XYZ file of C-alpha atoms in Angstrom:
513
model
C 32.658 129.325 99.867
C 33.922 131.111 96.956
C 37.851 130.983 96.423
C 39.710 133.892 95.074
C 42.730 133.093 93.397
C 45.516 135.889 92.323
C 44.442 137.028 89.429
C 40.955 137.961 91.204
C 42.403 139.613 93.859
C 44.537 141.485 91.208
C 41.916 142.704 89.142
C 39.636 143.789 92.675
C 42.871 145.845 93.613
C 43.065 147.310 90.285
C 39.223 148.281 90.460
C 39.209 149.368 94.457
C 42.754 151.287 93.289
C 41.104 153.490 90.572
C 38.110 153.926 92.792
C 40.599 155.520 95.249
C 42.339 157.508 92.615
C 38.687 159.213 91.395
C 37.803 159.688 94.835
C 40.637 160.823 96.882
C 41.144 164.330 97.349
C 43.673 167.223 99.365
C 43.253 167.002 103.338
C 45.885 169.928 103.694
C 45.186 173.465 102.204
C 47.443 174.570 99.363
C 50.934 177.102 100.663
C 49.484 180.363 102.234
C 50.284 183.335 99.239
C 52.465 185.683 99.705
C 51.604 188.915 100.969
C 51.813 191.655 98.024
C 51.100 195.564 97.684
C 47.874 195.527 96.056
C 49.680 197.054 92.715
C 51.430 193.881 92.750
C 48.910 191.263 92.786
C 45.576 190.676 90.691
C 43.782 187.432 92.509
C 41.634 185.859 90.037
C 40.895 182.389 92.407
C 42.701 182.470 96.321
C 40.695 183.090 99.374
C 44.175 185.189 100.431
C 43.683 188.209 98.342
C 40.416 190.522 97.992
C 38.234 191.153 95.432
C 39.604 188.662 93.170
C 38.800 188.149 89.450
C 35.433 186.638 89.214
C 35.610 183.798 86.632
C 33.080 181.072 84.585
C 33.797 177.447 83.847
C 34.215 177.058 80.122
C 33.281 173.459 79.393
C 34.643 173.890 75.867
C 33.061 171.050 74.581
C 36.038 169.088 76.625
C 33.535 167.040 78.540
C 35.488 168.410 81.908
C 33.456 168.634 85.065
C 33.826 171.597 87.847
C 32.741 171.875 90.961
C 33.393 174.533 93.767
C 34.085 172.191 97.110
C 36.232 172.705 100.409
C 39.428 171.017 102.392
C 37.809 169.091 104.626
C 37.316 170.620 107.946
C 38.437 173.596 106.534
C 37.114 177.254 104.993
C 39.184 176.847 102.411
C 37.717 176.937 98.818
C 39.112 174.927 95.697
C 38.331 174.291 92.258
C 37.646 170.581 91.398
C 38.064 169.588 87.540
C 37.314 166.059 86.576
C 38.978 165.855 82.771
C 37.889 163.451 79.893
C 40.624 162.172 77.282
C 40.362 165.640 75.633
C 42.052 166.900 78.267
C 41.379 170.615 78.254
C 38.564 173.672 79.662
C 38.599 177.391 80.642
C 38.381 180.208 82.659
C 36.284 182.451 80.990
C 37.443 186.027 83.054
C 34.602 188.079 83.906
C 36.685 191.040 83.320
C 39.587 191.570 81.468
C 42.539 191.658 83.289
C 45.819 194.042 82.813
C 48.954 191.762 83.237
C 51.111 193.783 81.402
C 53.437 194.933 84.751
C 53.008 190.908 85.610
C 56.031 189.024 86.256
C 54.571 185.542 86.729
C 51.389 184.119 87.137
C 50.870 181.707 90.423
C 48.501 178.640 89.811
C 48.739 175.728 92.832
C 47.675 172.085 91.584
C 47.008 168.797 93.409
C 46.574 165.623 91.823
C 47.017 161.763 92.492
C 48.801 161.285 89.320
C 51.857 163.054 87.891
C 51.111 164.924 84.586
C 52.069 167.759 82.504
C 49.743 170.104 80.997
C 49.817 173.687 78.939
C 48.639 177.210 80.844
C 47.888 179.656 78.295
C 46.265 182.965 78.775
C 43.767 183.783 76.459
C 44.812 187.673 75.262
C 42.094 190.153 73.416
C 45.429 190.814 70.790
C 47.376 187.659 70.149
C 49.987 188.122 66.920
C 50.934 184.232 66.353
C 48.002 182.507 68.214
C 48.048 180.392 71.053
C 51.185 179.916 73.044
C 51.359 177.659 75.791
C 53.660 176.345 78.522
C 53.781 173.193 79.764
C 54.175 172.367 83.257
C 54.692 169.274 85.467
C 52.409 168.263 88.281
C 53.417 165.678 91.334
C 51.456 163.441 92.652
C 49.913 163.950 95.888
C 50.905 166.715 97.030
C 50.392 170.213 96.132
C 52.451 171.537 93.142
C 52.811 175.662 93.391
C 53.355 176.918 89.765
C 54.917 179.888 88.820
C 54.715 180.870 85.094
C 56.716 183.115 83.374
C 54.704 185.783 81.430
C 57.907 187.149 79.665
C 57.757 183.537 77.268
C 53.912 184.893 76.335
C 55.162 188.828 75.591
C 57.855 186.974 73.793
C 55.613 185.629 71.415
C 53.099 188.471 70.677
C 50.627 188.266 73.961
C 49.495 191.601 74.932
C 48.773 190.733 78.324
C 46.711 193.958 78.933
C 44.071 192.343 77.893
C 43.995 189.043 79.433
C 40.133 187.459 79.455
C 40.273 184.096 79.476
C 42.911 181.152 81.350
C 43.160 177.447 79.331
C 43.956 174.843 81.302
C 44.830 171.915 78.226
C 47.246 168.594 77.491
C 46.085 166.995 80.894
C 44.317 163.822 79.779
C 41.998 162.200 81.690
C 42.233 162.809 85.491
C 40.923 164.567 88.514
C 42.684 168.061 90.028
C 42.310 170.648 92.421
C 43.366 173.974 91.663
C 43.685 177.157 94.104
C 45.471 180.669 94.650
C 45.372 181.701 91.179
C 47.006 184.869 90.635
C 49.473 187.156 88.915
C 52.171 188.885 90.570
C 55.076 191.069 89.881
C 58.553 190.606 91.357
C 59.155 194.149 91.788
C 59.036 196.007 95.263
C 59.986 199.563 94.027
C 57.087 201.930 95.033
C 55.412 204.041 91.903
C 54.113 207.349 92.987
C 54.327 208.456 89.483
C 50.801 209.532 87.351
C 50.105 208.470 83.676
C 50.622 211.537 81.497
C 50.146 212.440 77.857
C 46.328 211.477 78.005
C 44.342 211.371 74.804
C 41.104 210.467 73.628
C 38.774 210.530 70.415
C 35.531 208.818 69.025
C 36.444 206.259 66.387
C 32.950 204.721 66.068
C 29.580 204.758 67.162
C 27.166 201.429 66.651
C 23.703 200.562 67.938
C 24.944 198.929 71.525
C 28.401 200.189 71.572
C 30.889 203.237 71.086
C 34.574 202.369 70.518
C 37.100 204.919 70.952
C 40.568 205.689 70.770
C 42.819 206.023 73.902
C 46.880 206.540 74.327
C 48.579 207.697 77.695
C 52.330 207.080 79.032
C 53.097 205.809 82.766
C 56.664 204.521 83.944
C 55.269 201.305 84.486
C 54.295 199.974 81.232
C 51.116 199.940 81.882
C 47.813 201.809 82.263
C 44.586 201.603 83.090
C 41.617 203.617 80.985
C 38.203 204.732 83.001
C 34.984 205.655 80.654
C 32.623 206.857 82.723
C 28.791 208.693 81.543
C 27.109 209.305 85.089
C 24.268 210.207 83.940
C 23.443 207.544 81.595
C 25.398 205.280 84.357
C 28.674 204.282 82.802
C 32.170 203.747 84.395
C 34.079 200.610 82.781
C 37.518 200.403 82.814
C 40.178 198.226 81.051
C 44.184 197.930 80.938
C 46.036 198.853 78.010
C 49.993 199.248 77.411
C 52.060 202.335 77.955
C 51.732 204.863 75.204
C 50.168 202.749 72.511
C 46.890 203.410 70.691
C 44.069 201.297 72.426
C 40.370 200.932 71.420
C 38.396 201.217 73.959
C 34.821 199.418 72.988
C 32.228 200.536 75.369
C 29.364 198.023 75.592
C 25.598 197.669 76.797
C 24.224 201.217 75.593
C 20.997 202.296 74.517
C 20.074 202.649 70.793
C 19.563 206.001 69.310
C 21.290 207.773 71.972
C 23.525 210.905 73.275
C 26.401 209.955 75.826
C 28.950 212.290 76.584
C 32.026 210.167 78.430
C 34.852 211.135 79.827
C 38.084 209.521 79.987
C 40.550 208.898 82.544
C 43.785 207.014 83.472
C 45.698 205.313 86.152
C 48.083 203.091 86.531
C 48.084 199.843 88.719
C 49.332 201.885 92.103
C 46.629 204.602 92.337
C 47.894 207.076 90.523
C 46.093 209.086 88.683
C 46.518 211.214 85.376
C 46.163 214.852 86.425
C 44.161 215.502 82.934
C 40.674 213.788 81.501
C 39.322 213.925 78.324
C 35.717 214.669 77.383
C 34.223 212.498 74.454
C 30.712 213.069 73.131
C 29.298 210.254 70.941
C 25.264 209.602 69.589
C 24.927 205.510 69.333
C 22.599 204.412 66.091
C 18.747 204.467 65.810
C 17.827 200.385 66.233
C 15.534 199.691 63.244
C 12.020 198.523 63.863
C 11.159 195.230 64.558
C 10.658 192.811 61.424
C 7.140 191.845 60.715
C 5.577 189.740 62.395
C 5.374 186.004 60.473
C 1.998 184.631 59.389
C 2.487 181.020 58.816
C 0.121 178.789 60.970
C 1.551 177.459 63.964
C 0.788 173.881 63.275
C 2.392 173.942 60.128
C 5.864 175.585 62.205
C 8.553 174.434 64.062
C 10.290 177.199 65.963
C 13.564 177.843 67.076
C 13.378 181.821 68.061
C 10.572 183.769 67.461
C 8.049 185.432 69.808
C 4.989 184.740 67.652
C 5.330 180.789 67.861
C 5.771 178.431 71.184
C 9.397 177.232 70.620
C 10.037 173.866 69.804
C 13.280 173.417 71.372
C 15.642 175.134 73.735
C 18.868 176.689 72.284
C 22.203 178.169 73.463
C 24.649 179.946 71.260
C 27.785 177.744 71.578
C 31.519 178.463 71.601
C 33.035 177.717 68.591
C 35.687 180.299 68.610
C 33.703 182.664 66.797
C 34.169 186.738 66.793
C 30.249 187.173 67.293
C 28.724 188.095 70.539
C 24.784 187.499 69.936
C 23.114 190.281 72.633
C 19.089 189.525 72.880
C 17.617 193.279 72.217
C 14.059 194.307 72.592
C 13.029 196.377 69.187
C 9.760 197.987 69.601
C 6.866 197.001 72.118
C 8.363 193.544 73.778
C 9.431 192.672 70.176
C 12.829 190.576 71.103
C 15.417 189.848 68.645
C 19.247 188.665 68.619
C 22.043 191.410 67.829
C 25.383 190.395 66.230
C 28.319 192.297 67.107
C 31.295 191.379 65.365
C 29.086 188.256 62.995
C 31.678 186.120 61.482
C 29.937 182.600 62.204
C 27.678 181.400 65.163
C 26.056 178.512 65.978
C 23.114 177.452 67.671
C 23.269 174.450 69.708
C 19.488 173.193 69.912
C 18.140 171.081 73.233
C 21.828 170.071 74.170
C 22.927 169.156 70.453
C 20.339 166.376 70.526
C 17.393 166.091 68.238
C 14.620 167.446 69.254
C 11.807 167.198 66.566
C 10.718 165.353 63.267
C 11.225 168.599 60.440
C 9.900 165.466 57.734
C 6.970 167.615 56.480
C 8.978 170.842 56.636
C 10.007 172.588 53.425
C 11.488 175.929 54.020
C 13.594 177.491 56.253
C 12.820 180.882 58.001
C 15.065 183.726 59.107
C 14.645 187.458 59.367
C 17.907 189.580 59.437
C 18.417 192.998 59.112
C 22.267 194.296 58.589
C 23.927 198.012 57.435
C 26.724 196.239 56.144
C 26.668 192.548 55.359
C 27.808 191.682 52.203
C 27.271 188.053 52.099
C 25.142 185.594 54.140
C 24.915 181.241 54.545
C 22.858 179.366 56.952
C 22.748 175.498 57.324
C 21.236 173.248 59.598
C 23.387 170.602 60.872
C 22.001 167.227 60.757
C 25.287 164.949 61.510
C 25.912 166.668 57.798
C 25.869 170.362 56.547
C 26.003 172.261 53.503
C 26.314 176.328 53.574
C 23.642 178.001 51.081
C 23.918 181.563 50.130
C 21.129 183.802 50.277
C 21.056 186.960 48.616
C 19.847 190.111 51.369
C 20.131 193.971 51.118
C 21.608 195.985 53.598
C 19.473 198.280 55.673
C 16.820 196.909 55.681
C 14.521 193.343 56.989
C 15.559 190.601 54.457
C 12.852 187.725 55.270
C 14.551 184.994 53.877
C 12.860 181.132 53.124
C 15.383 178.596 52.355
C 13.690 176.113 50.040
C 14.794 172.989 51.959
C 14.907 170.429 48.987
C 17.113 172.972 46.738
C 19.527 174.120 49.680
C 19.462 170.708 51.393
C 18.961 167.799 49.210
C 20.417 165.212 51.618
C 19.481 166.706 54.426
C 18.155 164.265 57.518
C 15.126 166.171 58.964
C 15.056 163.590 61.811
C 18.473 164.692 63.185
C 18.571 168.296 63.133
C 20.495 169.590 66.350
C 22.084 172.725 65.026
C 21.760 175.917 62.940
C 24.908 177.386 61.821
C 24.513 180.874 60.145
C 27.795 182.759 58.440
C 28.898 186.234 57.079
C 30.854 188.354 55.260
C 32.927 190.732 56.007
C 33.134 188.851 59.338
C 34.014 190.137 62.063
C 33.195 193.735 61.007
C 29.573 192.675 60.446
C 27.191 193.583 62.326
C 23.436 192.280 62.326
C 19.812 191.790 63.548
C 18.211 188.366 63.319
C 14.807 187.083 64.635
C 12.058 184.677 63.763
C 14.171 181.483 63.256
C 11.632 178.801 62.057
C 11.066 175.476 60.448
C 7.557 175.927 57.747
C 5.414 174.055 55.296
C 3.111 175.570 52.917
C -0.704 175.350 54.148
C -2.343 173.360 51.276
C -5.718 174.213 51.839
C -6.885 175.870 48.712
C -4.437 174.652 46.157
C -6.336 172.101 44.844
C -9.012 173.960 44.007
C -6.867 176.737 42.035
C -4.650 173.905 40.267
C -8.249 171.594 39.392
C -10.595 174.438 38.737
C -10.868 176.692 36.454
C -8.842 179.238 38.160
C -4.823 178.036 37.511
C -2.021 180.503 39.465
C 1.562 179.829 38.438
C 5.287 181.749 37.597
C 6.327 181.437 33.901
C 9.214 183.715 32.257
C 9.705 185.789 35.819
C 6.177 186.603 36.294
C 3.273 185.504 38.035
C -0.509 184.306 36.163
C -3.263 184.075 37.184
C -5.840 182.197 34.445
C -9.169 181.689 34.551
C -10.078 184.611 37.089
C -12.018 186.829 35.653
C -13.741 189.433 37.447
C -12.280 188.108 40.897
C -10.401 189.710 43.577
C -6.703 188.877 43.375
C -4.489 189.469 46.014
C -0.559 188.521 46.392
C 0.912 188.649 50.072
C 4.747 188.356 50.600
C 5.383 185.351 52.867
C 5.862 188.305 55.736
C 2.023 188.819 55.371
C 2.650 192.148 53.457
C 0.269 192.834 50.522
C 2.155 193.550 47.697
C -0.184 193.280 44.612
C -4.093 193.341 44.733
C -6.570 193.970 41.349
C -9.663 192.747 40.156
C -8.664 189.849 37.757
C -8.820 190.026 33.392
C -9.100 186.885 32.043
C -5.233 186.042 32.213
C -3.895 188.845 34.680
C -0.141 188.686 34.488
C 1.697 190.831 37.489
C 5.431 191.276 37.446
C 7.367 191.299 40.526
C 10.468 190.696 42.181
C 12.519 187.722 42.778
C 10.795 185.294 45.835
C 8.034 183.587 47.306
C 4.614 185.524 47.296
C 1.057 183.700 48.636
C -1.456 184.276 45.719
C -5.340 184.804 47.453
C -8.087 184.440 44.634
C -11.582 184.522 46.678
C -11.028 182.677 49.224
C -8.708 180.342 48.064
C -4.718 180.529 48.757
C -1.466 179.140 46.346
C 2.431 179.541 47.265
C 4.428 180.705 43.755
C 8.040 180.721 44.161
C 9.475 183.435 41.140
């Protein structure tokens, strides 16, 4: 028989304890809410109010875990959150939410350890950053928080635009949250309209027309309505009491006429007696960039729709300005837009390597921008090292990053993410497509260097020796022709700056100018 002395029975307590801790969860419901006027509430999580906020999980990077679950024996919904050391995720709002009449927002919590942690609502206009509260949670019971939105106006919030909630400073532990919700304090009935409505066209883009709103209402607050019925849009968002707000209407059509018109109200129902009509013609998409002509065994792709990819890929959240919008551009022709393209990164098969670039010498992108003015792109290897490329505005830059210039310690084993950057930020926008990993096909070379025939670039132009009387045609690596003659005995051809594919008979050479 096997004796356990203290110290074992100590350390099995300890284990069975934390094994409790991780599993134990609420067997009550959270306090019923309040009933409010429906001006006076905006549910974003609480099977007590209706039509509530819809919301998304933001992982973060944290390592946090959610899942949806119920009280036992009960149709009552919560929101389980199993933290790492980092301690933090997010709510990422599904639409933006108008606080700005708010008095508090309501979030209950239920844990089996006491800790403190920071709410902070995520604002579209935020004058000093971030600025959280911290709060106290019991243990074992459920803790109903009220926070003050006053502290976040306080410190340069414009809670009008609320989109996302961040939940951080917890630490490593398992919670339950519910009934998640602002409120205001007041009871006083509002029966009176917004007033002094105006509205004007700032900007027009390819996806998107901003424009410029202003009305007054008693409350504070107001709420602007864009709507185009025949073209099918009606989006509205919250904005503050006679202040200048633009409004940026998303997901239209390229090359197009909308004519919108404008309303407001304010969180009660009422409704400005006035709208405003606002006519605005988005921008003609270009066409699609040309189709690459590389042979697929000597590619590995990230994003193109001429090559099988190699990997999967998600944009990830590092806090950038740029929203990345997949567009199609002529017939089934798909390619990323950049709206607002300060930085973005691509996080490739879950940020682990996927494939062996070792024979890979270049790296491919196409991007097409009005207004860039500068452009980087690295892969990221466990290392990374920004290279400038030079591009033109309106029009396709194909760009090939010479791998062994831009990347001399680069380790093509480990590649799990392309980070790409710009200038002006986040005023740029952009077009990119046909992300890819190449090596030169050396079939042919040998011939051209050990025959008679010798291609090569001296002094900024290209010769071709030895090839007289022969076709000679030069392709841009986009498969364009850009040169073809009938060889003299030492045919010089000038050309621009890059990398052009030299064709002499049958036989093929990459030149780099």
């Amino acid at each position: 028989m096997k004796i356990l002395t203290l110290k074992n029975v100590t350390c099995i307590a300890m284990i069975c304890g934390t094994s409790m801790i991780a599993m134990a969860q609420p067997t009550a419901s959270a306090p019923v809410p309040p009933e409010y006027a429906a001006s006076k509430v905006i549910s974003i999580y609480s099977d007590a109010y209706e039509n509530p906020v819809a919301w998304n999980f933001g992982n973060w990077g944290s390592g946090t875990v959610y899942t949806a679950e119920k009280i036992a024996g009960k149709e009552d919904n919560v929101a389980k959150f199993v933290t790492t050391d980092l301690g933090y995720f997010g709510w990422e709002l599904q639409s933006d939410v108008n606080a700005a009449t708010m008095d508090k927002l309501h979030i209950d919590v239920y844990a089996d350890e006491a800790f403190t942690m920071d709410i902070t609502p995520i604002c579209r206009t935020q004058a000093s950053g971030e600025k959280p509260q911290n709060v106290s949670v019991k243990a074992g019971e459920w803790t109903s928080l009220d926070v003050d939105l006053q502290y976040y106006a306080d410190n340069g919030l414009d809670l009008s635009g609320v989109f996302q909630l961040k939940y951080s400073g917890i630490g490593a532990h398992t919670l339950y949250i519910d009934n998640v919700y602002f409120y205001s304090t007041s009871t006083e009935v509002d029966e009176e309209a917004p007033a002094n409505l105006t509205a004007e066209l700032v900007s027009a883009s390819y996806y998107s027309a901003t424009l410029k709103c202003n009305a007054t209402d008693n409350s504070g607050a107001v709420t602007f309505t864009v709507t185009d019925e025949t073209n099918g849009v009606n989006v509205s968002k919250g904005a503050v009491s006679g202040e200048d707000f633009e409004f940026k209407v998303e997901g239209l059509e390229a090359g197009k006429d909308y004519n919108f018109t404008v309303s407001a109200s304010d969180l009660d129902g009422n409704v400005c007696e006035t709208t405003v009509t606002v006519p605005a013609t988005t921008v003609v998409a270009p066409d699609a960039a040309t189709n690459p002509t590389v042979l697929a065994e000597n590619v590995i792709s990230i994003y193109s729709d001429v090559y099988e990819p190699a990997t999967s890929f998600i944009f990830g959240n590092w806090s950038q300005t740029t929203t990345a919008t997949e567009v199609e551009l002529g017939d089934g022709d798909k390619a990323y837009y950049l709206d607002r393209f300060n930085y973005l990164g691509m996080e490739l098969n879950g940020n682990v390597a996927a494939f062996d670039a070792t024979e890979m010498e270049y790296l491919h992108i196409d991007l097409y921008s009005p207004n860039i003015t500068r452009f980087q792109i690295t892969p990221i290897w466990g290392g990374e090292a920004l290279y400038d490329v030079m591009v033109e505005q309106n029009k396709w830059n194909s760009i090939d990053v010479d791998l062994a210039v831009a990347y001399p310690s680069m380790n093509k084993t480990n590649i799990y993410q392309l980070k790409i950057q710009a200038e002006p930020g986040s005023q740029t926008i952009a077009f990119i497509d046909n992300i890819y990993f190449w090596k030169d096909d050396k079939s042919g070379i040998d011939s051209l260097e050990n025959g008679v025939i010798r291609v090569y670039a001296a002094n900024g132009n290209l010769t071709v020796a030895g090839a007289e009387g022969q076709m000679v045609c030069v392709y841009a690596v986009s498969g364009a022709l850009v040169y073809k003659t009938v060889a003299s005995n030492n045919e010089t051809i000038q050309l621009e700056k890059g990398m052009y594919i030299v064709v002499v008979g049958k036989e093929a050479k990459k030149v780099i100018l």
